[in-house]
Amino acid sequence: MFFDEVTEPIAYEGPESDNPLAFRWYDADRVVGERTMRDHLRMATCYWHSFNWPGDDVFGAGTFDRPWLDGSQDPMTAARAKMAAAFEFFDKLGTPFYSFHDYDMAPEEESFAKSCANLDALADEAAEYMEDTGVKLLWGTANLFSHPRYAAGAATNPDPEVFARAAAQVRHAMDVTHRLGGANYVLWGGREGYETILNTDLRREGEQLARFLHMVAEYKHDIGFTGTLLLEPKPQEPTKHQYDHDVATVYGFLVRHGLEDEYGVNIEGNHATLAGHDFVHEVATAVETGIFGSIDANTGDDRLGWDTDQFPKSVETLSLVTYHILKGGGFDTGGFMFDTKLRRQSLDRTDLFHGHVLGMDTLAKSLLVAQAMLDDSALDDVLAERYAGWDDELGASILAGDHGLASLSDHVVDHDLDPAPVSGRQEALEGLVNRYVERVA
Ligand code: XUL
Ligand code: CO
């Protein structure tokens, strides 16, 4: 046992509870609309920040109490201890899913074949833990950004041998994800971008990335993997210009290369704000373009311009995000995955519970707010009224293609058109959303 301070699974105690290790809003079996909270939110814990990261940063060493990371152990023994800790945590916390990168779970060796053997052995053990605990895999992925070979990119590397190495690694990570019944497979192109245009051929790198993504989609069908392939946008960090900048950029790339039916997006809150967008903008754009897939639930800091990956804590922000997800029909294979890090001073193992309880309660309360807004169709009514003209004769005939500039010009002159501006009522709508947040129960 690694989490001795938490002797029982975290339980729902209701909003009045002052127990920091209880849920005040996440009541897994509560039915909201047509699904239980568990099935709506499909929450997942990540392996990397929670179990691999020792709490180091660019200025200092690890601060966390994580005995399974003790470097004096044999790497496979350490990996097994880490897995035991991870599944003990998932089970006590009650997130129904988890996610991992290949080399979070298994130590990477110099030889690729040995790295694969390590991962195969550990994945077999993960399958047993999954069977015993009922925890499922939301998504798997390959780490194509940590090893120095990927410094200049994986698929977008100037060296085709690096492309080949990345392809081999993704193939194996997909095999393992498939074997473990993963609901999705994610590609985050952390090094698929560039530092300086002086050494970069944008056209070639774009073509390489497209070829890579076609190969991944073909392989998915070859092995009969039925999960969803997801790209995770991020504008920068670690590269200066990352190609998958935001949802709209990814959508344009997919359409340009005939890949839009094969891929969706995994939208991360902190990546959205790094791209200069509201989180909800990215979700709404993905729903609108039909590529919404999954969420990396986290938040940045208002004043820091990097990926701080903090636990989500704003019900206001997440209510709008969840509202747009519900409006789009809710999650299909995706879910809310906590791609979240504790602050470096949150040293104790129990802090991992505090972070996740904060995030899970924030999402649960947001779900209730979102469902209430949806049930009352308060925001939808505003939209219907605002755009009503487009359903009337003039709007409908413009959209039907019945007009050109000349005929519209005649229409303006004939009717002496002088349309009056109408209030957008932003503050009234912000107050409306606040009332839903205040009244949720
Ligand atoms: C990095 C990031 C990754 C991806 C998976 O910013 O979000 O953890 O989610 O590679
Ligand atoms: Co992420």
Short mmCIF file of C-alpha atoms and ligand atoms in Angstrom, two decimals, residues 48-49 101 139 141 145 188 232 234 268 271 296 307 339, ligand 1:
data_model
loop_
_atom_site.label_atom_id
_atom_site.label_comp_id
_atom_site.label_asym_id
_atom_site.label_seq_id
_atom_site.Cartn_x
_atom_site.Cartn_y
_atom_site.Cartn_z
CA TRP A 48 2.68 10.68 -16.24
CA HIS A 49 2.19 13.78 -14.07
CA HIS A 101 2.38 7.08 -22.65
CA TRP A 139 -6.34 6.41 -24.22
CA THR A 141 -0.10 7.34 -26.62
CA PHE A 145 9.20 14.12 -27.49
CA TRP A 188 0.29 15.08 -29.25
CA GLU A 232 -4.04 17.21 -29.32
CA LYS A 234 -1.05 23.12 -28.61
CA GLU A 268 -6.61 20.64 -23.36
CA HIS A 271 -3.37 24.60 -24.43
CA ASP A 296 -7.50 17.11 -21.15
CA ASP A 307 1.66 25.17 -19.48
CA ASP A 339 -3.61 16.05 -17.53
C1 XUL B 1 1.71 18.16 -23.11
C2 XUL B 1 0.53 17.31 -23.01
C3 XUL B 1 0.74 15.85 -23.09
C4 XUL B 1 -0.26 15.14 -23.92
C5 XUL B 1 0.03 13.68 -24.16
O1 XUL B 1 1.46 19.52 -23.01
O2 XUL B 1 -0.56 17.79 -22.81
O3 XUL B 1 0.75 15.35 -21.79
O4 XUL B 1 -1.52 15.21 -23.33
O5 XUL B 1 1.24 13.48 -24.79
#
